[in-house]
Structure formats: structure tokens, C-alpha cells
Amino acid sequence: MRPFHESPFQSLTVPITRASTIVFDSLDDFVNRSTRQPDGFTYGVTGTPTTRALEREIASLENGAHCVVYPSGQAALTAPALALLRRGDHFLVSDGAYGPFRDFCVRWLAQLGIEVGFYPANCRGTFRDYVRPNTRLIHIEAPASLTMEMPDIAAIIQAARAGGIRTMMDNTWASTVAYRPLEHGIDLSIEAASKLLGGHSDLLMGSVSTNDFELHKKLRDVQNAVGLSVSPDEAALVLRGLHTLDLRYKAQAKSTLVIAEWLDDHPMVENVHYPAMRSHQDFDLWQRDFTSAGCVLSFSTKHSNLSQYKDFLRN
Ligand SMILES: *Cc1c(COP(=O)(O)O)cnc(C)c1O
């Protein structure tokens, strides 16, 4: 079968190609199938033309050369850790990391003999204090999950480069619209495509993009070794979602700013955590690095009394 773009049926959309085993031209071709990696086709687990089309699309949004999609954002966060860290390495993680990933670091990586350390989610000048001689990989998330602090990303990148340390960033909040990590020198940009890239709450997916071909090969290898396959049907849904990503993102950011200001004036609200709001303590870093507001915020109430909290949600 010819690939879809050479097909006489010139659809505007990417066709859904479902496959596990594929046919090889010769025994030699089959025996040497690993030479087709990282982006050729060998077996459904490492992708079909549909997932490959999505990977190309996400890589281009990230302004990167390569991308691997995984079955969830969480899987996409764990893949770089599995690809790059070995016993005795130190992994430096943002204290504001997405909860399940933090859990993975503490409960799983630590058991594999990898040292896991945390730096404050709003770390600025003191970042170097957290780097050790065996630090191999640094995780960044901006803003932090739930608490929404911004770290000084540029300072982290500078420290990482000085020490020859790889960097990965969970870029789900900015979703390539407000920030593109690879353009700033981060090695791996991770998106929970379940959120803004997919855009309709009907699928789970994650992506890891990079400009480094050696890293890309390792990430494809992890996908193969752990069996982290992505359904072509879901890849087609994300391809559809991407058409409206920019429009959705900007409309949602506008609404979120209105909601943030409304919450800020609310008598029961103590603090609104939204770095795109002028009163946020990390507004300067958000303004320096990001080109748009995002659509996730959090807030704390003045009273921690549960019944008052319930009243607040009812009103
Ligand atoms: C949701 C989310 C993830 C995980 O994505 P899943 O697809 O749900 O596994 C990771 N990071 C951030 C910031 C998220 O919001």
C-alpha cells in the first residue's frame, strides 16, 4: 500500500491507519528492521502513518525537529526519565511538578537507585545551589501545577548548560501557544495533549519533542521497550484539535483573566494564583517569557472551614 500522501484519494485530512504487524519486502528487510528506527515503520507500537503525521505536526508547533507521542501526558513525562537516568544519577525536579509525576519520581525512580531532589517551584537566583556533580537531568514546570509559581527558566537553562545537564519541561499550561521550550534551549518539551492540544476532553495523550536526534532515538526506544503505543484514532482526534488550538487558547485565556479578576475581588478569596495577573508575585517572569496568558488558575479561600468552603462553591 502506498502512504496516504501518494494515494490517488487526496483527502484534506490524515487517514486513520490501524495496524499491528506490517509486511516487509524481503527477509533481509525484516531482519534489518531496526535500521528503520526512529521514524520508519516496523510494528504498530512505534507508530503508523497517522501517529507519524501527528508527531510531525506537534514538532512543527514546538519549532522542533522530532516528536514522539505517548498514550498520556504522564507517560510522556516518565519517558525522558527512563531514557536518560541510570543508577547513581541525580534528577532535579521542580517542587511544583504535576502530582502523579512527582509520585513516580519518589516511589519508582528512587527504588531504581536514582537520587531525586526538588528545587522550589519559584526558584530564581539560588537555583545553582540545588545542582550536584551527578545531576543528569532537570525537570521544569512553569507555572507549577496547582500552586502556579513561575521559576526563572532562563537561569535554570543557563545552570544546566554550564554543567552539561539535560533539561525537560512540562509545557502543558503554555501548550506551544504561549511558550515554546525548544526555542529557549530546553532539550525536551513535553505536552499533556489530553488537555489543550486535544482540546475536547475525549482522549489521553502526551508528546515529547526535541531538536536532538540522539535523544529522539532514545525516546522512540523507550516507546518500543515499554510498549507505549498510541491509538491512530486518538491521534486523528488530536490532529483535528490542533486546527483550533490557537483560537481556543486565546479565547480561554481572555475568559480566565476575567474570572481571575472576579475571584480577586471576592470577599471569601484570599489569594488568586495566576501568573498572568499583575498582582501575582511572579508576574515579571511570566511577562518576560510567555506570549499569552493561559487558562488554568487556582485560588485559596480565607477560611479553611469546610462548610464555608462548600458555601463558596454553592454560590
Ligand atoms: C494533565 C497533566 C499531565 C498529565 O497528563 P495525562 O494525559 O492526564 O496523563 C501532566 N502535566 C500537567 C501540567 C497536566 O496538567
Tab-separated table of C-alpha atoms and ligand atoms in Angstrom:
chain	number	residue	atom	x	y	z
A	1	MET	CA	0.000	0.000	0.000
A	2	ARG	CA	1.247	3.484	-0.782
A	3	PRO	CA	1.417	6.048	2.011
A	4	PHE	CA	-1.622	8.305	2.176
A	5	HIS	CA	0.019	11.376	0.673
A	6	GLU	CA	0.814	9.448	-2.512
A	7	SER	CA	-2.619	7.936	-2.686
A	8	PRO	CA	-4.911	8.920	-5.611
A	9	PHE	CA	-7.527	9.762	-2.953
A	10	GLN	CA	-6.294	13.219	-1.968
A	11	SER	CA	-8.160	13.850	1.252
A	12	LEU	CA	-7.501	17.050	3.200
A	13	THR	CA	-7.470	15.067	6.422
A	14	VAL	CA	-4.960	12.450	7.523
A	15	PRO	CA	-6.484	8.970	7.074
A	16	ILE	CA	-6.625	6.669	10.102
A	17	THR	CA	-4.232	3.761	9.584
A	18	ARG	CA	-4.654	0.991	12.139
A	19	ALA	CA	-2.001	-1.717	12.280
A	20	SER	CA	-0.033	-4.080	14.476
A	21	THR	CA	2.083	-6.347	12.206
A	22	ILE	CA	3.145	-4.896	8.859
A	23	VAL	CA	4.505	-6.584	5.716
A	24	PHE	CA	8.199	-6.406	4.760
A	25	ASP	CA	9.527	-6.630	1.204
A	26	SER	CA	12.081	-9.363	1.944
A	27	LEU	CA	13.557	-11.461	4.753
A	28	ASP	CA	16.608	-9.154	4.802
A	29	ASP	CA	14.347	-6.178	5.107
A	30	PHE	CA	12.620	-7.779	8.099
A	31	VAL	CA	15.871	-8.850	9.783
A	32	ASN	CA	17.254	-5.318	9.436
A	33	ARG	CA	14.027	-3.614	10.516
A	34	SER	CA	15.646	-1.827	13.452
A	35	THR	CA	17.560	0.336	10.951
A	36	ARG	CA	14.196	1.927	10.082
A	37	GLN	CA	14.004	3.495	13.538
A	38	PRO	CA	13.408	6.017	14.953
A	39	ASP	CA	10.764	7.185	12.460
A	40	GLY	CA	10.302	4.354	9.949
A	41	PHE	CA	7.582	1.752	10.391
A	42	THR	CA	8.250	-1.675	11.879
A	43	TYR	CA	5.292	-2.557	14.078
A	44	GLY	CA	2.200	-0.702	15.285
A	45	VAL	CA	3.646	0.019	18.723
A	46	THR	CA	6.089	2.645	17.399
A	47	GLY	CA	3.503	4.242	15.160
A	48	THR	CA	1.573	4.183	11.902
A	49	PRO	CA	1.328	6.934	9.243
A	50	THR	CA	-1.409	8.592	11.345
A	51	THR	CA	0.642	8.918	14.521
A	52	ARG	CA	3.659	9.960	12.466
A	53	ALA	CA	1.626	12.764	10.842
A	54	LEU	CA	0.635	13.970	14.325
A	55	GLU	CA	4.246	13.836	15.520
A	56	ARG	CA	5.319	15.989	12.571
A	57	GLU	CA	2.549	18.461	13.328
A	58	ILE	CA	3.395	18.756	17.045
A	59	ALA	CA	7.132	19.051	16.270
A	60	SER	CA	6.358	21.954	13.963
A	61	LEU	CA	4.226	23.699	16.645
A	62	GLU	CA	7.140	23.293	19.072
A	63	ASN	CA	9.502	24.618	16.401
A	64	GLY	CA	11.399	21.352	16.843
A	65	ALA	CA	12.722	18.647	14.572
A	66	HIS	CA	11.391	15.471	16.225
A	67	CYS	CA	8.477	14.249	18.319
A	68	VAL	CA	7.261	11.011	19.901
A	69	VAL	CA	3.654	10.698	21.073
A	70	TYR	CA	2.784	8.584	24.118
A	71	PRO	CA	-0.532	7.297	25.482
A	72	SER	CA	-0.825	10.000	28.178
A	73	GLY	CA	0.862	13.128	29.453
A	74	GLN	CA	2.099	11.141	32.432
A	75	ALA	CA	3.690	8.556	30.094
A	76	ALA	CA	5.353	11.409	28.169
A	77	LEU	CA	6.838	12.745	31.432
A	78	THR	CA	8.157	9.361	32.529
A	79	ALA	CA	9.732	8.508	29.135
A	80	PRO	CA	12.636	11.021	29.324
A	81	ALA	CA	13.388	9.905	32.886
A	82	LEU	CA	13.515	6.257	31.777
A	83	ALA	CA	15.545	7.139	28.685
A	84	LEU	CA	18.191	9.265	30.409
A	85	LEU	CA	18.567	8.319	34.070
A	86	ARG	CA	20.640	5.451	35.440
A	87	ARG	CA	21.537	4.197	38.913
A	88	GLY	CA	23.547	6.817	40.794
A	89	ASP	CA	22.281	9.753	38.723
A	90	HIS	CA	20.658	12.740	40.390
A	91	PHE	CA	17.351	14.001	38.966
A	92	LEU	CA	16.463	17.580	39.916
A	93	VAL	CA	12.703	18.131	39.825
A	94	SER	CA	10.505	21.188	40.373
A	95	ASP	CA	8.766	21.028	43.722
A	96	GLY	CA	5.625	22.123	41.886
A	97	ALA	CA	5.685	19.178	39.455
A	98	TYR	CA	2.441	17.560	38.339
A	99	GLY	CA	1.480	15.321	41.295
A	100	PRO	CA	1.483	11.865	39.686
A	101	PHE	CA	4.886	12.574	38.126
A	102	ARG	CA	6.283	13.653	41.492
A	103	ASP	CA	4.942	10.379	42.853
A	104	PHE	CA	6.645	8.439	40.058
A	105	CYS	CA	9.962	10.098	40.943
A	106	VAL	CA	9.687	9.421	44.659
A	107	ARG	CA	8.166	5.945	44.568
A	108	TRP	CA	9.660	4.419	41.402
A	109	LEU	CA	12.818	6.205	40.296
A	110	ALA	CA	14.176	6.281	43.848
A	111	GLN	CA	13.767	2.493	44.029
A	112	LEU	CA	15.839	2.126	40.873
A	113	GLY	CA	18.756	3.811	42.643
A	114	ILE	CA	18.198	7.247	41.122
A	115	GLU	CA	18.558	10.174	43.527
A	116	VAL	CA	15.618	12.549	43.290
A	117	GLY	CA	15.950	16.122	44.542
A	118	PHE	CA	13.473	19.002	44.484
A	119	TYR	CA	14.017	22.726	43.972
A	120	PRO	CA	11.443	25.414	44.869
A	121	ALA	CA	8.811	25.982	42.180
A	122	ASN	CA	9.532	29.734	42.246
A	123	CYS	CA	13.327	29.318	42.250
A	124	ARG	CA	15.314	32.310	40.992
A	125	GLY	CA	18.952	33.154	41.692
A	126	THR	CA	19.599	30.260	44.075
A	127	PHE	CA	18.983	27.521	41.522
A	128	ARG	CA	22.671	26.538	41.289
A	129	ASP	CA	22.626	25.540	44.959
A	130	TYR	CA	20.462	22.550	44.063
A	131	VAL	CA	22.688	21.193	41.287
A	132	ARG	CA	25.043	18.350	42.248
A	133	PRO	CA	28.022	16.841	40.439
A	134	ASN	CA	25.870	13.805	39.469
A	135	THR	CA	22.821	15.809	38.306
A	136	ARG	CA	21.957	14.339	34.922
A	137	LEU	CA	18.504	15.740	34.162
A	138	ILE	CA	16.487	18.781	35.299
A	139	HIS	CA	12.702	18.897	35.208
A	140	ILE	CA	10.946	22.261	34.780
A	141	GLU	CA	7.258	23.025	35.016
A	142	ALA	CA	6.014	26.597	34.536
A	143	PRO	CA	3.774	27.605	36.037
A	144	ALA	CA	3.770	24.919	38.723
A	145	SER	CA	0.814	22.526	38.885
A	146	LEU	CA	-1.842	23.793	41.338
A	147	THR	CA	0.316	26.405	43.082
A	148	MET	CA	1.183	28.291	39.866
A	149	GLU	CA	4.594	29.744	40.767
A	150	MET	CA	6.976	30.619	37.938
A	151	PRO	CA	10.667	29.710	38.188
A	152	ASP	CA	13.363	31.740	36.427
A	153	ILE	CA	13.527	29.415	33.401
A	154	ALA	CA	16.465	31.267	31.827
A	155	ALA	CA	18.551	30.858	34.995
A	156	ILE	CA	17.802	27.116	35.070
A	157	ILE	CA	18.772	26.690	31.404
A	158	GLN	CA	21.992	28.617	31.999
A	159	ALA	CA	22.940	26.466	35.016
A	160	ALA	CA	22.068	23.273	33.123
A	161	ARG	CA	24.220	24.256	30.151
A	162	ALA	CA	27.137	25.185	32.369
A	163	GLY	CA	27.000	21.708	33.916
A	164	GLY	CA	26.280	19.766	30.703
A	165	ILE	CA	22.910	18.690	32.150
A	166	ARG	CA	19.829	17.848	30.071
A	167	THR	CA	16.562	19.725	30.629
A	168	MET	CA	12.927	18.654	30.192
A	169	MET	CA	9.912	20.929	30.573
A	170	ASP	CA	6.267	20.097	31.200
A	171	ASN	CA	4.828	22.779	28.911
A	172	THR	CA	1.154	21.792	29.232
A	173	TRP	CA	-0.003	25.176	30.589
A	174	ALA	CA	1.561	27.163	27.730
A	175	SER	CA	0.807	24.414	25.172
A	176	THR	CA	3.157	25.801	22.466
A	177	VAL	CA	0.902	28.872	22.074
A	178	ALA	CA	2.336	30.896	24.954
A	179	TYR	CA	5.819	29.342	25.185
A	180	ARG	CA	7.984	27.033	23.078
A	181	PRO	CA	10.689	25.499	25.310
A	182	LEU	CA	12.955	24.302	22.477
A	183	GLU	CA	13.348	27.882	21.215
A	184	HIS	CA	14.822	28.807	24.592
A	185	GLY	CA	17.343	25.958	24.694
A	186	ILE	CA	15.409	23.351	26.700
A	187	ASP	CA	16.228	19.849	25.395
A	188	LEU	CA	12.818	18.197	25.702
A	189	SER	CA	9.380	19.806	25.539
A	190	ILE	CA	6.523	17.760	26.972
A	191	GLU	CA	2.818	18.359	26.416
A	192	ALA	CA	-0.104	16.606	28.060
A	193	ALA	CA	-2.035	16.540	24.765
A	194	SER	CA	-5.046	15.315	26.777
A	195	LYS	CA	-5.536	18.954	27.692
A	196	LEU	CA	-5.178	21.808	25.205
A	197	LEU	CA	-3.820	20.016	22.130
A	198	GLY	CA	-6.679	17.509	22.093
A	199	GLY	CA	-8.974	20.197	23.434
A	200	HIS	CA	-12.237	18.287	23.895
A	201	SER	CA	-11.731	16.056	26.986
A	202	ASP	CA	-12.272	12.867	24.992
A	203	LEU	CA	-8.782	11.333	24.866
A	204	LEU	CA	-5.491	10.880	26.691
A	205	MET	CA	-2.134	11.571	25.054
A	206	GLY	CA	1.271	13.127	25.614
A	207	SER	CA	4.173	14.237	23.447
A	208	VAL	CA	7.904	14.758	23.782
A	209	SER	CA	9.585	17.000	21.211
A	210	THR	CA	13.280	17.701	20.737
A	211	ASN	CA	15.856	19.015	18.280
A	212	ASP	CA	18.380	16.398	19.385
A	213	PHE	CA	18.314	13.323	17.156
A	214	GLU	CA	20.155	11.138	19.710
A	215	LEU	CA	17.575	11.974	22.379
A	216	HIS	CA	14.789	11.338	19.898
A	217	LYS	CA	16.160	7.861	19.164
A	218	LYS	CA	16.264	7.080	22.901
A	219	LEU	CA	12.659	8.250	23.321
A	220	ARG	CA	11.462	6.037	20.471
A	221	ASP	CA	13.397	3.178	22.031
A	222	VAL	CA	11.564	3.666	25.354
A	223	GLN	CA	8.249	3.633	23.497
A	224	ASN	CA	9.199	0.314	21.931
A	225	ALA	CA	10.656	-1.250	25.085
A	226	VAL	CA	7.761	-0.324	27.373
A	227	GLY	CA	5.051	-0.770	24.742
A	228	LEU	CA	3.756	2.789	24.971
A	229	SER	CA	1.647	2.720	21.811
A	230	VAL	CA	-0.839	5.398	20.766
A	231	SER	CA	-4.128	4.666	19.032
A	232	PRO	CA	-4.296	6.107	15.487
A	233	ASP	CA	-7.943	7.029	16.158
A	234	GLU	CA	-6.892	9.244	19.034
A	235	ALA	CA	-4.016	10.665	17.011
A	236	ALA	CA	-6.601	11.714	14.390
A	237	LEU	CA	-8.666	13.439	17.113
A	238	VAL	CA	-5.611	15.412	18.280
A	239	LEU	CA	-4.835	16.344	14.644
A	240	ARG	CA	-8.384	17.726	14.481
A	241	GLY	CA	-7.981	19.538	17.821
A	242	LEU	CA	-4.798	21.246	16.652
A	243	HIS	CA	-6.703	23.154	13.946
A	244	THR	CA	-8.386	25.255	16.650
A	245	LEU	CA	-5.638	25.249	19.310
A	246	ASP	CA	-4.607	28.859	18.813
A	247	LEU	CA	-8.198	30.188	18.730
A	248	ARG	CA	-9.292	28.146	21.744
A	249	TYR	CA	-6.222	29.026	23.746
A	250	LYS	CA	-6.567	32.769	23.259
A	251	ALA	CA	-10.337	32.813	23.888
A	252	GLN	CA	-9.916	30.747	27.057
A	253	ALA	CA	-7.056	32.938	28.274
A	254	LYS	CA	-9.272	36.011	27.886
A	255	SER	CA	-12.084	34.411	29.910
A	256	THR	CA	-9.639	33.192	32.540
A	257	LEU	CA	-8.323	36.689	33.153
A	258	VAL	CA	-11.915	37.903	33.736
A	259	ILE	CA	-12.521	35.017	36.167
A	260	ALA	CA	-9.211	35.682	37.931
A	261	GLU	CA	-10.121	39.335	38.483
A	262	TRP	CA	-13.598	38.398	39.693
A	263	LEU	CA	-12.097	35.935	42.186
A	264	ASP	CA	-9.563	38.513	43.295
A	265	ASP	CA	-12.403	40.842	44.345
A	266	HIS	CA	-14.387	38.093	46.046
A	267	PRO	CA	-14.685	38.604	49.826
A	268	MET	CA	-14.005	34.932	50.589
A	269	VAL	CA	-10.934	34.610	48.393
A	270	GLU	CA	-7.568	35.129	49.995
A	271	ASN	CA	-5.255	34.651	47.011
A	272	VAL	CA	-5.626	34.057	43.303
A	273	HIS	CA	-2.748	32.088	41.821
A	274	TYR	CA	-2.475	33.167	38.200
A	275	PRO	CA	0.889	34.465	36.959
A	276	ALA	CA	-0.699	36.420	34.098
A	277	MET	CA	-2.340	38.709	36.653
A	278	ARG	CA	-0.388	41.857	37.541
A	279	SER	CA	-0.641	41.271	41.287
A	280	HIS	CA	0.962	37.775	41.095
A	281	GLN	CA	4.430	37.602	42.669
A	282	ASP	CA	5.902	36.008	39.522
A	283	PHE	CA	4.143	38.254	37.001
A	284	ASP	CA	7.536	39.632	35.900
A	285	LEU	CA	8.796	36.178	34.879
A	286	TRP	CA	5.531	35.283	33.156
A	287	GLN	CA	5.650	38.556	31.223
A	288	ARG	CA	9.308	38.091	30.287
A	289	ASP	CA	8.916	34.533	28.955
A	290	PHE	CA	5.321	33.884	27.874
A	291	THR	CA	3.475	35.486	24.982
A	292	SER	CA	-0.057	34.775	26.222
A	293	ALA	CA	-1.977	34.070	29.410
A	294	GLY	CA	-3.179	30.501	29.948
A	295	CYS	CA	-6.475	29.062	31.091
A	296	VAL	CA	-5.597	27.281	34.345
A	297	LEU	CA	-5.596	29.125	37.657
A	298	SER	CA	-6.037	28.264	41.302
A	299	PHE	CA	-7.050	30.206	44.384
A	300	SER	CA	-7.126	29.858	48.128
A	301	THR	CA	-10.036	30.892	50.351
A	302	LYS	CA	-9.765	32.981	53.530
A	303	HIS	CA	-11.379	30.342	55.707
A	304	SER	CA	-10.293	26.745	55.667
A	305	ASN	CA	-13.538	25.731	57.359
A	306	LEU	CA	-15.121	23.040	55.165
A	307	SER	CA	-18.713	24.255	55.443
A	308	GLN	CA	-17.710	27.817	54.442
A	309	TYR	CA	-15.789	26.345	51.542
A	310	LYS	CA	-18.890	24.406	50.465
A	311	ASP	CA	-20.937	27.630	50.709
A	312	PHE	CA	-18.444	29.347	48.458
A	313	LEU	CA	-18.750	26.648	45.791
A	314	ARG	CA	-22.565	26.720	46.007
A	315	ASN	CA	-22.771	30.489	45.459
B	1	LIG	C1	-2.855	16.617	32.978
B	1	LIG	C2	-1.440	16.972	33.119
B	1	LIG	C3	-0.453	15.993	32.959
B	1	LIG	C4	-0.751	14.539	32.705
B	1	LIG	O1	-1.479	14.305	31.540
B	1	LIG	P1	-2.367	12.952	31.407
B	1	LIG	O2	-2.583	12.835	29.950
B	1	LIG	O3	-3.621	13.186	32.177
B	1	LIG	O4	-1.559	11.827	31.957
B	1	LIG	C5	0.868	16.391	33.094
B	1	LIG	N1	1.199	17.663	33.364
B	1	LIG	C6	0.276	18.628	33.525
B	1	LIG	C7	0.723	20.014	33.814
B	1	LIG	C8	-1.080	18.323	33.410
B	1	LIG	O5	-1.983	19.283	33.595
